[in-house]
Each structure stands twice: as C-alpha cells, then as structure tokens.
PDB file of C-alpha atoms in Angstrom:
ATOM      1  CA  MET S 113     -10.555  -4.335  19.058  1.00  0.00           C
ATOM      2  CA  GLU S 114     -11.267  -5.335  15.552  1.00  0.00           C
ATOM      3  CA  ASN S 115      -8.465  -7.380  13.974  1.00  0.00           C
ATOM      4  CA  ILE S 116      -6.253  -6.111  11.128  1.00  0.00           C
ATOM      5  CA  ILE S 117      -5.705  -8.880   8.408  1.00  0.00           C
ATOM      6  CA  GLY S 118      -6.002  -9.524   4.530  1.00  0.00           C
ATOM      7  CA  ALA S 119      -3.437  -7.897   1.937  1.00  0.00           C
ATOM      8  CA  MET S 120      -1.215  -6.264   3.329  1.00  0.00           C
ATOM      9  CA  THR S 121       1.998  -4.384   1.799  1.00  0.00           C
ATOM     10  CA  ALA S 122       5.711  -4.417   3.499  1.00  0.00           C
ATOM     11  CA  LEU S 123       6.356  -0.760   2.084  1.00  0.00           C
ATOM     12  CA  ILE S 124       9.714   0.147   1.299  1.00  0.00           C
ATOM     13  CA  THR S 125      10.981   3.837   1.910  1.00  0.00           C
ATOM     14  CA  PRO S 126      11.871   5.432  -1.225  1.00  0.00           C
ATOM     15  CA  PHE S 127      15.134   8.098  -0.500  1.00  0.00           C
ATOM     16  CA  LYS S 128      15.856  10.415  -2.734  1.00  0.00           C
ATOM     17  CA  ASN S 129      19.463  12.068  -2.256  1.00  0.00           C
ATOM     18  CA  GLY S 130      20.298  10.730   0.945  1.00  0.00           C
ATOM     19  CA  LYS S 131      16.885  11.777   2.492  1.00  0.00           C
ATOM     20  CA  VAL S 132      13.885  10.109   2.839  1.00  0.00           C
ATOM     21  CA  ASP S 133      11.664  10.766  -0.748  1.00  0.00           C
ATOM     22  CA  THR S 134       8.326  12.181   1.044  1.00  0.00           C
ATOM     23  CA  GLU S 135       6.351  12.959  -1.918  1.00  0.00           C
ATOM     24  CA  LYS S 136       7.027   9.447  -3.353  1.00  0.00           C
ATOM     25  CA  TYR S 137       6.186   7.818  -0.598  1.00  0.00           C
ATOM     26  CA  GLU S 138       2.603   9.505  -0.389  1.00  0.00           C
ATOM     27  CA  SER S 139       2.631   8.302  -4.332  1.00  0.00           C
ATOM     28  CA  LEU S 140       3.166   4.775  -3.272  1.00  0.00           C
ATOM     29  CA  ILE S 141       0.784   4.491  -0.583  1.00  0.00           C
ATOM     30  CA  LYS S 142      -1.690   5.815  -3.137  1.00  0.00           C
ATOM     31  CA  ARG S 143      -1.156   2.989  -5.809  1.00  0.00           C
ATOM     32  CA  GLN S 144      -1.678   0.410  -2.737  1.00  0.00           C
ATOM     33  CA  ILE S 145      -4.909   1.644  -1.857  1.00  0.00           C
ATOM     34  CA  GLU S 146      -5.617   2.315  -5.003  1.00  0.00           C
ATOM     35  CA  GLN S 147      -5.185  -1.644  -6.280  1.00  0.00           C
ATOM     36  CA  GLY S 148      -6.850  -3.032  -3.756  1.00  0.00           C
ATOM     37  CA  ILE S 149      -4.806  -3.829  -1.011  1.00  0.00           C
ATOM     38  CA  ASP S 150      -6.036  -3.682   2.877  1.00  0.00           C
ATOM     39  CA  VAL S 151      -3.388  -2.809   4.772  1.00  0.00           C
ATOM     40  CA  VAL S 152       0.050  -1.046   4.519  1.00  0.00           C
ATOM     41  CA  VAL S 153       2.294  -1.523   6.290  1.00  0.00           C
ATOM     42  CA  PRO S 154       5.123   1.777   6.706  1.00  0.00           C
ATOM     43  CA  VAL S 155       8.625   1.110   8.138  1.00  0.00           C
ATOM     44  CA  GLY S 156       9.037  -2.646   8.745  1.00  0.00           C
ATOM     45  CA  THR S 157      12.363  -4.393   7.667  1.00  0.00           C
ATOM     46  CA  THR S 158      11.575  -3.791   3.949  1.00  0.00           C
ATOM     47  CA  GLY S 159      11.172   0.073   5.141  1.00  0.00           C
ATOM     48  CA  GLU S 160      15.077  -0.007   5.658  1.00  0.00           C
ATOM     49  CA  SER S 161      13.516   0.521   9.478  1.00  0.00           C
ATOM     50  CA  ALA S 162      17.175  -0.018  10.871  1.00  0.00           C
ATOM     51  CA  THR S 163      18.752   2.621   9.285  1.00  0.00           C
ATOM     52  CA  LEU S 164      16.170   5.150   9.532  1.00  0.00           C
ATOM     53  CA  SER S 165      16.661   7.904  12.248  1.00  0.00           C
ATOM     54  CA  HIS S 166      13.958   8.004  14.871  1.00  0.00           C
ATOM     55  CA  GLU S 167      12.396  11.248  13.372  1.00  0.00           C
ATOM     56  CA  GLU S 168      12.852   9.121   9.852  1.00  0.00           C
ATOM     57  CA  HIS S 169      10.908   6.456  11.436  1.00  0.00           C
ATOM     58  CA  ARG S 170       8.095   8.701  13.095  1.00  0.00           C
ATOM     59  CA  LEU S 171       7.941  10.635   9.887  1.00  0.00           C
ATOM     60  CA  CYS S 172       6.878   7.891   8.036  1.00  0.00           C
ATOM     61  CA  ILE S 173       4.407   6.408   9.797  1.00  0.00           C
ATOM     62  CA  GLU S 174       2.597  10.083  10.334  1.00  0.00           C
ATOM     63  CA  ILE S 175       2.634  10.104   6.127  1.00  0.00           C
ATOM     64  CA  ALA S 176       0.845   6.842   6.187  1.00  0.00           C
ATOM     65  CA  VAL S 177      -1.770   7.080   8.423  1.00  0.00           C
ATOM     66  CA  ALA S 178      -2.444  10.468   6.463  1.00  0.00           C
ATOM     67  CA  THR S 179      -2.785   9.376   3.153  1.00  0.00           C
ATOM     68  CA  CYS S 180      -4.828   6.475   4.271  1.00  0.00           C
ATOM     69  CA  LYS S 181      -7.389   8.171   6.003  1.00  0.00           C
ATOM     70  CA  ASN S 182     -10.867   7.919   5.125  1.00  0.00           C
ATOM     71  CA  THR S 183      -9.923   5.402   2.561  1.00  0.00           C
ATOM     72  CA  GLY S 184     -10.907   2.572   4.339  1.00  0.00           C
ATOM     73  CA  VAL S 185      -6.852   1.021   4.210  1.00  0.00           C
ATOM     74  CA  LYS S 186      -5.509   0.388   7.941  1.00  0.00           C
ATOM     75  CA  VAL S 187      -1.959   1.227   8.943  1.00  0.00           C
ATOM     76  CA  LEU S 188       0.159  -1.475  10.787  1.00  0.00           C
ATOM     77  CA  ALA S 189       3.089   0.574  11.515  1.00  0.00           C
ATOM     78  CA  GLY S 190       6.612  -0.959  12.019  1.00  0.00           C
ATOM     79  CA  ALA S 191       7.633  -0.826  15.930  1.00  0.00           C
ATOM     80  CA  GLY S 192      10.985  -2.971  16.619  1.00  0.00           C
ATOM     81  CA  SER S 193      13.829  -2.721  17.855  1.00  0.00           C
ATOM     82  CA  ASN S 194      16.745  -4.409  19.480  1.00  0.00           C
ATOM     83  CA  ALA S 195      16.242  -1.629  22.772  1.00  0.00           C
ATOM     84  CA  THR S 196      13.052  -2.648  24.116  1.00  0.00           C
ATOM     85  CA  HIS S 197      12.828   1.173  25.511  1.00  0.00           C
ATOM     86  CA  GLU S 198      12.858   1.995  21.822  1.00  0.00           C
ATOM     87  CA  ALA S 199      10.506   0.293  20.567  1.00  0.00           C
ATOM     88  CA  VAL S 200       7.942   1.216  23.257  1.00  0.00           C
ATOM     89  CA  GLY S 201       8.532   5.110  22.185  1.00  0.00           C
ATOM     90  CA  ILE S 202       7.920   4.277  18.445  1.00  0.00           C
ATOM     91  CA  ALA S 203       4.433   2.293  19.317  1.00  0.00           C
ATOM     92  CA  LYS S 204       3.280   5.418  21.569  1.00  0.00           C
ATOM     93  CA  HIS S 205       3.968   7.622  18.777  1.00  0.00           C
ATOM     94  CA  ALA S 206       2.474   5.299  16.295  1.00  0.00           C
ATOM     95  CA  GLN S 207      -0.893   4.792  18.586  1.00  0.00           C
ATOM     96  CA  LYS S 208      -1.048   8.812  18.794  1.00  0.00           C
ATOM     97  CA  VAL S 209      -0.662  10.143  15.837  1.00  0.00           C
ATOM     98  CA  GLY S 210      -3.643   7.275  14.415  1.00  0.00           C
ATOM     99  CA  ALA S 211      -2.273   4.025  13.471  1.00  0.00           C
ATOM    100  CA  ASP S 212      -4.392   1.034  13.743  1.00  0.00           C
ATOM    101  CA  GLY S 213      -1.698  -1.784  14.965  1.00  0.00           C
ATOM    102  CA  LEU S 214       1.688  -2.427  15.297  1.00  0.00           C
ATOM    103  CA  LEU S 215       3.985  -4.986  13.892  1.00  0.00           C
ATOM    104  CA  SER S 216       7.122  -5.314  15.757  1.00  0.00           C
ATOM    105  CA  VAL S 217      10.065  -7.516  14.936  1.00  0.00           C
ATOM    106  CA  ALA S 218      11.918  -9.589  17.617  1.00  0.00           C
ATOM    107  CA  PRO S 219      14.362  -8.334  18.678  1.00  0.00           C
ATOM    108  CA  TYR S 220      17.914  -8.811  16.579  1.00  0.00           C
ATOM    109  CA  TYR S 221      21.246  -9.502  17.596  1.00  0.00           C
ATOM    110  CA  ASN S 222      21.385  -9.350  21.166  1.00  0.00           C
ATOM    111  CA  LYS S 223      19.770 -13.334  20.870  1.00  0.00           C
ATOM    112  CA  PRO S 224      17.071 -12.944  24.176  1.00  0.00           C
ATOM    113  CA  THR S 225      16.267 -15.967  25.497  1.00  0.00           C
ATOM    114  CA  GLN S 226      11.894 -17.083  25.446  1.00  0.00           C
ATOM    115  CA  LYS S 227      11.876 -15.273  28.818  1.00  0.00           C
ATOM    116  CA  GLY S 228      13.448 -12.182  27.270  1.00  0.00           C
ATOM    117  CA  ILE S 229      11.100 -12.760  24.402  1.00  0.00           C
ATOM    118  CA  TYR S 230       8.236 -12.000  26.249  1.00  0.00           C
ATOM    119  CA  GLN S 231       8.973  -9.912  28.496  1.00  0.00           C
ATOM    120  CA  HIS S 232       9.837  -7.527  25.394  1.00  0.00           C
ATOM    121  CA  TYR S 233       6.714  -7.731  23.925  1.00  0.00           C
ATOM    122  CA  LYS S 234       4.844  -7.825  27.057  1.00  0.00           C
ATOM    123  CA  THR S 235       6.549  -4.415  27.816  1.00  0.00           C
ATOM    124  CA  ILE S 236       5.838  -2.714  24.126  1.00  0.00           C
ATOM    125  CA  ALA S 237       2.338  -4.243  23.969  1.00  0.00           C
ATOM    126  CA  SER S 238       1.116  -3.119  27.842  1.00  0.00           C
ATOM    127  CA  SER S 239       2.315   0.257  26.835  1.00  0.00           C
ATOM    128  CA  VAL S 240      -0.368   0.751  24.042  1.00  0.00           C
ATOM    129  CA  GLU S 241      -3.774  -0.097  23.833  1.00  0.00           C
ATOM    130  CA  ILE S 242      -3.909  -0.883  19.632  1.00  0.00           C
ATOM    131  CA  PRO S 243      -3.891  -4.532  17.972  1.00  0.00           C
ATOM    132  CA  PHE S 244      -0.346  -5.711  17.780  1.00  0.00           C
ATOM    133  CA  MET S 245       0.977  -8.106  15.857  1.00  0.00           C
ATOM    134  CA  LEU S 246       4.751 -10.383  16.415  1.00  0.00           C
ATOM    135  CA  TYR S 247       7.116 -10.322  13.652  1.00  0.00           C
ATOM    136  CA  ASN S 248       9.515 -13.626  13.399  1.00  0.00           C
ATOM    137  CA  VAL S 249      11.437 -14.158  11.207  1.00  0.00           C
ATOM    138  CA  PRO S 250      14.865 -15.944  12.299  1.00  0.00           C
ATOM    139  CA  GLY S 251      16.718 -15.568   9.525  1.00  0.00           C
ATOM    140  CA  ARG S 252      17.212 -12.286   9.921  1.00  0.00           C
ATOM    141  CA  THR S 253      16.666 -11.611  13.408  1.00  0.00           C
ATOM    142  CA  GLY S 254      19.586 -14.551  15.121  1.00  0.00           C
ATOM    143  CA  VAL S 255      16.547 -15.652  16.967  1.00  0.00           C
ATOM    144  CA  ASP S 256      13.156 -17.448  16.712  1.00  0.00           C
ATOM    145  CA  ILE S 257       9.813 -16.792  18.530  1.00  0.00           C
ATOM    146  CA  GLU S 258       9.288 -20.292  19.330  1.00  0.00           C
ATOM    147  CA  ALA S 259       5.097 -21.164  19.206  1.00  0.00           C
ATOM    148  CA  ASP S 260       4.942 -22.098  23.028  1.00  0.00           C
ATOM    149  CA  THR S 261       6.055 -18.369  23.336  1.00  0.00           C
ATOM    150  CA  ALA S 262       3.936 -16.656  20.852  1.00  0.00           C
ATOM    151  CA  ILE S 263       1.083 -18.462  22.360  1.00  0.00           C
ATOM    152  CA  ARG S 264       1.766 -17.308  25.818  1.00  0.00           C
ATOM    153  CA  LEU S 265       1.824 -13.911  24.414  1.00  0.00           C
ATOM    154  CA  PHE S 266      -1.077 -13.966  23.231  1.00  0.00           C
ATOM    155  CA  ASP S 267      -3.168 -15.613  25.606  1.00  0.00           C
ATOM    156  CA  ASP S 268      -1.123 -12.976  28.830  1.00  0.00           C
ATOM    157  CA  VAL S 269      -1.434  -9.723  26.344  1.00  0.00           C
ATOM    158  CA  SER S 270      -4.674  -8.681  25.855  1.00  0.00           C
ATOM    159  CA  ASN S 271      -4.005  -6.643  22.274  1.00  0.00           C
ATOM    160  CA  ILE S 272      -1.442  -9.774  20.736  1.00  0.00           C
ATOM    161  CA  PHE S 273      -4.159 -10.465  18.010  1.00  0.00           C
ATOM    162  CA  ALA S 274      -1.696 -12.185  15.855  1.00  0.00           C
ATOM    163  CA  ILE S 275       2.029 -13.209  14.714  1.00  0.00           C
ATOM    164  CA  LYS S 276       3.689 -12.301  10.901  1.00  0.00           C
ATOM    165  CA  GLU S 277       5.454 -15.883  10.435  1.00  0.00           C
ATOM    166  CA  ALA S 278       8.306 -15.892   8.003  1.00  0.00           C
ATOM    167  CA  THR S 279      10.328 -18.545   9.179  1.00  0.00           C
ATOM    168  CA  GLY S 280       9.314 -20.491   5.829  1.00  0.00           C
ATOM    169  CA  SER S 281       7.643 -23.483   7.832  1.00  0.00           C
ATOM    170  CA  LEU S 282       3.790 -24.434   7.039  1.00  0.00           C
ATOM    171  CA  GLU S 283       4.468 -26.668  10.333  1.00  0.00           C
ATOM    172  CA  ARG S 284       5.056 -23.897  12.245  1.00  0.00           C
ATOM    173  CA  ALA S 285       1.980 -22.068  11.530  1.00  0.00           C
ATOM    174  CA  ILE S 286      -0.434 -25.214  11.371  1.00  0.00           C
ATOM    175  CA  GLU S 287       1.184 -25.871  15.172  1.00  0.00           C
ATOM    176  CA  LEU S 288      -0.084 -21.915  15.956  1.00  0.00           C
ATOM    177  CA  SER S 289      -3.441 -22.108  14.239  1.00  0.00           C
ATOM    178  CA  SER S 290      -3.978 -25.570  15.881  1.00  0.00           C
ATOM    179  CA  LYS S 291      -3.198 -24.383  19.505  1.00  0.00           C
ATOM    180  CA  ARG S 292      -5.232 -21.243  19.316  1.00  0.00           C
ATOM    181  CA  PRO S 293      -7.694 -20.959  16.602  1.00  0.00           C
ATOM    182  CA  ASP S 294      -8.031 -17.107  17.158  1.00  0.00           C
ATOM    183  CA  PHE S 295      -4.341 -16.312  16.934  1.00  0.00           C
ATOM    184  CA  CYS S 296      -4.029 -14.633  13.344  1.00  0.00           C
ATOM    185  CA  VAL S 297      -1.068 -16.466  11.842  1.00  0.00           C
ATOM    186  CA  ILE S 298      -0.153 -14.130   9.124  1.00  0.00           C
ATOM    187  CA  SER S 299       2.167 -15.346   5.725  1.00  0.00           C
ATOM    188  CA  GLY S 300       5.459 -13.549   5.838  1.00  0.00           C
ATOM    189  CA  ASP S 301       6.947 -15.682   2.823  1.00  0.00           C
ATOM    190  CA  ASP S 302       5.842 -14.246  -0.244  1.00  0.00           C
ATOM    191  CA  ALA S 303       6.645 -17.575  -1.911  1.00  0.00           C
ATOM    192  CA  ILE S 304       4.026 -19.707   0.527  1.00  0.00           C
ATOM    193  CA  ASP S 305       1.551 -17.257   0.515  1.00  0.00           C
ATOM    194  CA  TYR S 306      -1.279 -19.417  -0.679  1.00  0.00           C
ATOM    195  CA  PRO S 307      -0.496 -22.092   1.451  1.00  0.00           C
ATOM    196  CA  MET S 308      -0.103 -20.483   4.486  1.00  0.00           C
ATOM    197  CA  LEU S 309      -3.788 -19.166   3.847  1.00  0.00           C
ATOM    198  CA  ALA S 310      -5.064 -22.157   2.547  1.00  0.00           C
ATOM    199  CA  ASN S 311      -3.972 -23.616   5.613  1.00  0.00           C
ATOM    200  CA  GLY S 312      -6.073 -21.127   7.632  1.00  0.00           C
ATOM    201  CA  GLY S 313      -3.362 -17.878   7.306  1.00  0.00           C
ATOM    202  CA  LYS S 314      -5.847 -14.703   7.684  1.00  0.00           C
ATOM    203  CA  GLY S 315      -3.166 -12.547   5.831  1.00  0.00           C
ATOM    204  CA  ILE S 316      -0.192 -11.742   3.880  1.00  0.00           C
ATOM    205  CA  ILE S 317       2.751  -9.257   4.389  1.00  0.00           C
ATOM    206  CA  SER S 318       4.054  -9.179   1.329  1.00  0.00           C
ATOM    207  CA  VAL S 319       7.538  -7.835  -0.145  1.00  0.00           C
ATOM    208  CA  THR S 320       5.955  -8.704  -3.815  1.00  0.00           C
ATOM    209  CA  ALA S 321       2.905  -6.526  -3.098  1.00  0.00           C
ATOM    210  CA  ASN S 322       5.290  -3.059  -3.729  1.00  0.00           C
ATOM    211  CA  LEU S 323       5.228  -3.524  -7.220  1.00  0.00           C
ATOM    212  CA  LEU S 324       2.568  -5.922  -7.662  1.00  0.00           C
ATOM    213  CA  PRO S 325      -0.117  -5.012  -5.614  1.00  0.00           C
ATOM    214  CA  ASN S 326      -2.886  -5.898  -7.811  1.00  0.00           C
ATOM    215  CA  TYR S 327      -1.912  -9.537  -8.234  1.00  0.00           C
ATOM    216  CA  LYS S 328      -1.389 -10.039  -4.557  1.00  0.00           C
ATOM    217  CA  SER S 329      -4.840  -8.167  -3.026  1.00  0.00           C
ATOM    218  CA  LYS S 330      -6.542 -10.878  -5.953  1.00  0.00           C
ATOM    219  CA  LEU S 331      -4.482 -14.184  -4.442  1.00  0.00           C
ATOM    220  CA  VAL S 332      -5.794 -13.116  -0.726  1.00  0.00           C
ATOM    221  CA  HIS S 333      -9.532 -11.857  -1.497  1.00  0.00           C
ATOM    222  CA  SER S 334      -9.851 -15.483  -3.963  1.00  0.00           C
ATOM    223  CA  VAL S 335      -9.220 -17.337  -0.954  1.00  0.00           C
ATOM    224  CA  PHE S 336     -11.246 -14.998   1.465  1.00  0.00           C
ATOM    225  CA  ASP S 337     -13.750 -15.646  -1.236  1.00  0.00           C
ATOM    226  CA  LYS S 338     -12.811 -19.389  -1.605  1.00  0.00           C
ATOM    227  CA  GLU S 339     -11.945 -19.103  -4.911  1.00  0.00           C
ATOM    228  CA  PHE S 340      -8.859 -21.568  -4.383  1.00  0.00           C
ATOM    229  CA  ASP S 341      -7.799 -22.747  -7.679  1.00  0.00           C
ATOM    230  CA  THR S 342      -7.702 -18.831  -8.738  1.00  0.00           C
ATOM    231  CA  ALA S 343      -5.841 -18.162  -5.360  1.00  0.00           C
ATOM    232  CA  LYS S 344      -2.919 -21.356  -6.270  1.00  0.00           C
ATOM    233  CA  LYS S 345      -3.073 -20.075 -10.132  1.00  0.00           C
ATOM    234  CA  ILE S 346      -2.002 -16.734  -8.956  1.00  0.00           C
ATOM    235  CA  ASN S 347       0.969 -17.730  -6.508  1.00  0.00           C
ATOM    236  CA  ASP S 348       1.996 -19.963  -9.001  1.00  0.00           C
ATOM    237  CA  GLU S 349       2.294 -17.471 -11.379  1.00  0.00           C
ATOM    238  CA  LEU S 350       4.458 -15.271  -8.891  1.00  0.00           C
ATOM    239  CA  TYR S 351       7.180 -17.958  -7.934  1.00  0.00           C
ATOM    240  CA  ALA S 352      10.050 -16.098 -10.294  1.00  0.00           C
ATOM    241  CA  ILE S 353       9.149 -12.861  -9.013  1.00  0.00           C
ATOM    242  CA  ASN S 354       8.846 -14.094  -5.680  1.00  0.00           C
ATOM    243  CA  LYS S 355      12.049 -15.759  -6.207  1.00  0.00           C
ATOM    244  CA  ALA S 356      13.679 -12.947  -7.865  1.00  0.00           C
ATOM    245  CA  LEU S 357      12.881 -10.365  -4.973  1.00  0.00           C
ATOM    246  CA  PHE S 358      15.092 -12.247  -2.307  1.00  0.00           C
ATOM    247  CA  LEU S 359      18.119 -13.260  -4.915  1.00  0.00           C
ATOM    248  CA  GLU S 360      19.676 -10.474  -2.720  1.00  0.00           C
ATOM    249  CA  SER S 361      19.150  -9.492   0.662  1.00  0.00           C
ATOM    250  CA  ASN S 362      16.040  -7.643   1.115  1.00  0.00           C
ATOM    251  CA  PRO S 363      14.741  -4.723   0.035  1.00  0.00           C
ATOM    252  CA  VAL S 364      17.620  -4.614  -2.055  1.00  0.00           C
ATOM    253  CA  PRO S 365      15.638  -6.092  -5.173  1.00  0.00           C
ATOM    254  CA  ILE S 366      12.506  -5.250  -4.572  1.00  0.00           C
ATOM    255  CA  LYS S 367      13.708  -1.901  -4.708  1.00  0.00           C
ATOM    256  CA  ALA S 368      15.932  -2.540  -7.966  1.00  0.00           C
ATOM    257  CA  ALA S 369      12.477  -3.926  -9.918  1.00  0.00           C
ATOM    258  CA  MET S 370      10.404  -0.836  -8.787  1.00  0.00           C
ATOM    259  CA  TYR S 371      13.050   1.518 -10.363  1.00  0.00           C
ATOM    260  CA  ILE S 372      13.423  -0.844 -13.264  1.00  0.00           C
ATOM    261  CA  ALA S 373      10.029  -0.509 -13.666  1.00  0.00           C
ATOM    262  CA  GLY S 374       9.491   3.670 -13.482  1.00  0.00           C
ATOM    263  CA  LEU S 375       8.017   3.302  -9.633  1.00  0.00           C
ATOM    264  CA  ILE S 376      10.514   5.086  -8.597  1.00  0.00           C
ATOM    265  CA  ASP S 377      12.816   7.912 -10.033  1.00  0.00           C
ATOM    266  CA  THR S 378      16.322   6.685  -7.793  1.00  0.00           C
ATOM    267  CA  LEU S 379      17.297   3.637  -7.090  1.00  0.00           C
ATOM    268  CA  GLU S 380      18.986   4.730  -3.416  1.00  0.00           C
ATOM    269  CA  TYR S 381      19.309   2.580   0.030  1.00  0.00           C
ATOM    270  CA  ARG S 382      21.161   3.663   3.412  1.00  0.00           C
ATOM    271  CA  LEU S 383      24.501   1.852   4.095  1.00  0.00           C
ATOM    272  CA  PRO S 384      25.392  -0.770   4.466  1.00  0.00           C
ATOM    273  CA  LEU S 385      22.738  -1.905   1.830  1.00  0.00           C
ATOM    274  CA  THR S 386      24.311  -1.360  -1.666  1.00  0.00           C
ATOM    275  CA  PRO S 387      22.878  -1.370  -5.378  1.00  0.00           C
ATOM    276  CA  PRO S 388      22.195  -5.278  -6.938  1.00  0.00           C
ATOM    277  CA  SER S 389      24.473  -6.454  -8.907  1.00  0.00           C
ATOM    278  CA  LYS S 390      24.811  -6.476 -12.583  1.00  0.00           C
ATOM    279  CA  GLU S 391      23.732  -9.864 -13.033  1.00  0.00           C
ATOM    280  CA  THR S 392      20.414  -9.286 -10.317  1.00  0.00           C
ATOM    281  CA  MET S 393      19.637  -5.999 -12.366  1.00  0.00           C
ATOM    282  CA  LYS S 394      19.583  -8.574 -15.555  1.00  0.00           C
ATOM    283  CA  ILE S 395      17.243 -11.655 -14.159  1.00  0.00           C
ATOM    284  CA  LEU S 396      15.014  -8.924 -12.592  1.00  0.00           C
ATOM    285  CA  GLU S 397      14.784  -7.238 -16.125  1.00  0.00           C
ATOM    286  CA  GLU S 398      13.530  -9.921 -17.889  1.00  0.00           C
ATOM    287  CA  VAL S 399      11.553 -11.530 -15.422  1.00  0.00           C
ATOM    288  CA  ILE S 400       9.241  -7.964 -14.644  1.00  0.00           C
ATOM    289  CA  LYS S 401       8.474  -8.562 -18.662  1.00  0.00           C
ATOM    290  CA  GLY S 402       6.344 -11.330 -17.468  1.00  0.00           C
ATOM    291  CA  TYR S 403       3.655  -9.087 -15.083  1.00  0.00           C
ATOM    292  CA  GLU S 404       1.293  -6.368 -15.837  1.00  0.00           C
ATOM    293  CA  VAL S 405       3.064  -3.999 -13.265  1.00  0.00           C
ATOM    294  CA  ILE S 406       0.137  -0.818 -13.379  1.00  0.00           C
ATOM    295  CA  LYS S 407       1.711   2.297 -12.099  1.00  0.00           C
TER     296      LYS S 407
END
C-alpha cells in the first residue's frame, strides 16, 4: 500500500444556480495539478460535504478521479458521515470509481465515546482496501479522536495509514509520531503547516491551497528537500491570508477569496452557510493583493 502524502488541497465545491458547477470544478482541479499539488481532496468538509446530496457527493469524486487520471496526482476522497453505514457506502463507491484513498472526518454531533469512534472507523476502513486517513477536527465535530484511539486504529486496521490533525496542537502531533513513527501525521491547520512538517509531518491538507497552490506545493516540497529556511519563509508569508481565510466559518472566506481573485464565477453557498460580511470581504480584498494568484 502506497502512502498518500505531500501537498494536498481540500477542494471547495463551486455552485452555479444552486447546483454543483461541474465544469468549474474540473477546471479548478486542473489548476491544482498545474501548480504542483500532489493530492486533491474532493468533498471533504471544505467541499461542503454536509450539505451535498449523496448523488452530488459521488459525482464530485468521479470528476476528481477522471480529471486526475494519468497525471500522477492522487485523489483522496472525502468519505465522512455521522452515520457509519452512510460513510461505508461513500467509501465503497469511491474505491469502485478509482479514488486512491479516503479521508473520513470524525462523526459529528453524535458525540460517541472513544469506543464508538474506534468501531466507526474500523467498520468504514474494513469495508474497503484502499488507504484510509482519519480526520480529527474537534472544533467542528464536537469529538476528539484521542491519541490512544488513533494509535489503536493504526495498529489494528491495515489500511489506516494516517491522520489529518486539525486540533491546532503540535504536542498531539508529536505524541502520535513519537509513539508510531510509521503513522503519517498530516497538518490540517494552514497556519502551522511548517512546524508540523518540520516535526515529522508527512504532508498538509490545505484550505489556502485552493487560492495559492503554487505557494503551498513549494512549502511542502521545500521541507521534503530539507530546504527549511525556504519553507519557513513561505509559511510566514502566508500568515496574513491564512488568518483572513478563517475570519468566518470555513469555507465561507475561501470561496469569497476565490471569487474576488476571479477563480470562480459565482459566489454561492448551501444554507445554513451564507456569504461573508462586508467587513470580511474588504479584508480579503486587501490581503489578496499581497500574493501572486496564478489562474
């Protein structure tokens, strides 16, 4: 089993007249490929997966697989749900249509125990054969995949190879990698990508990379090439945009930033998400001026 690592983008899902804009989605993925991203992540939480229909969810995975075919860029498909059987269905479909791996967010709202989290992930990962990445973002889900639970899953389920850590805690990342060096820890917080990678992280899943894949791919590859000064410089340069992109709930600001930059034609969200405030739009317009957005 080949691990899926490197510079990864948590893709937004563009809408047009209330529907997924499939042509724009394909073009956004092609842009990611052209600017050096290693892996695209369709229909993760940044892709508004919680408000997509199952049909739309499957369609986005299919488009990503077709667009990345024969490019060397891998597809890590979002396969998360707070209903285990639904996540199993998505995971099986993703494997069937050719996704290279799966990313599955912790079950939100239910607030299961650690035993429940363990059984949830074991059930989903065991239903497929492709590589499987846990996704821990307690600020959004209401539950924390504790280090011992993550390690137990890594030990017990052969295709669980990684965890996307979005706790904001370097200590948690170090705890995981120190106890299981082969367990890939992936940064899920744009602001701390460099320190995560410098401490042994095997990659990033980035929101900011939707806008600036050229910066994010260079940051990761610089670390892999042991060019740490270059990577830190890029991480520092990105601080302002990373901060601005989380002024409101993700993915509200990143879609607005992409609209401002001319990367998407319409600024649409699915309720309960709504467009950003005028103040946030002004800040984004100003901050974007400091970066080279290559279309």
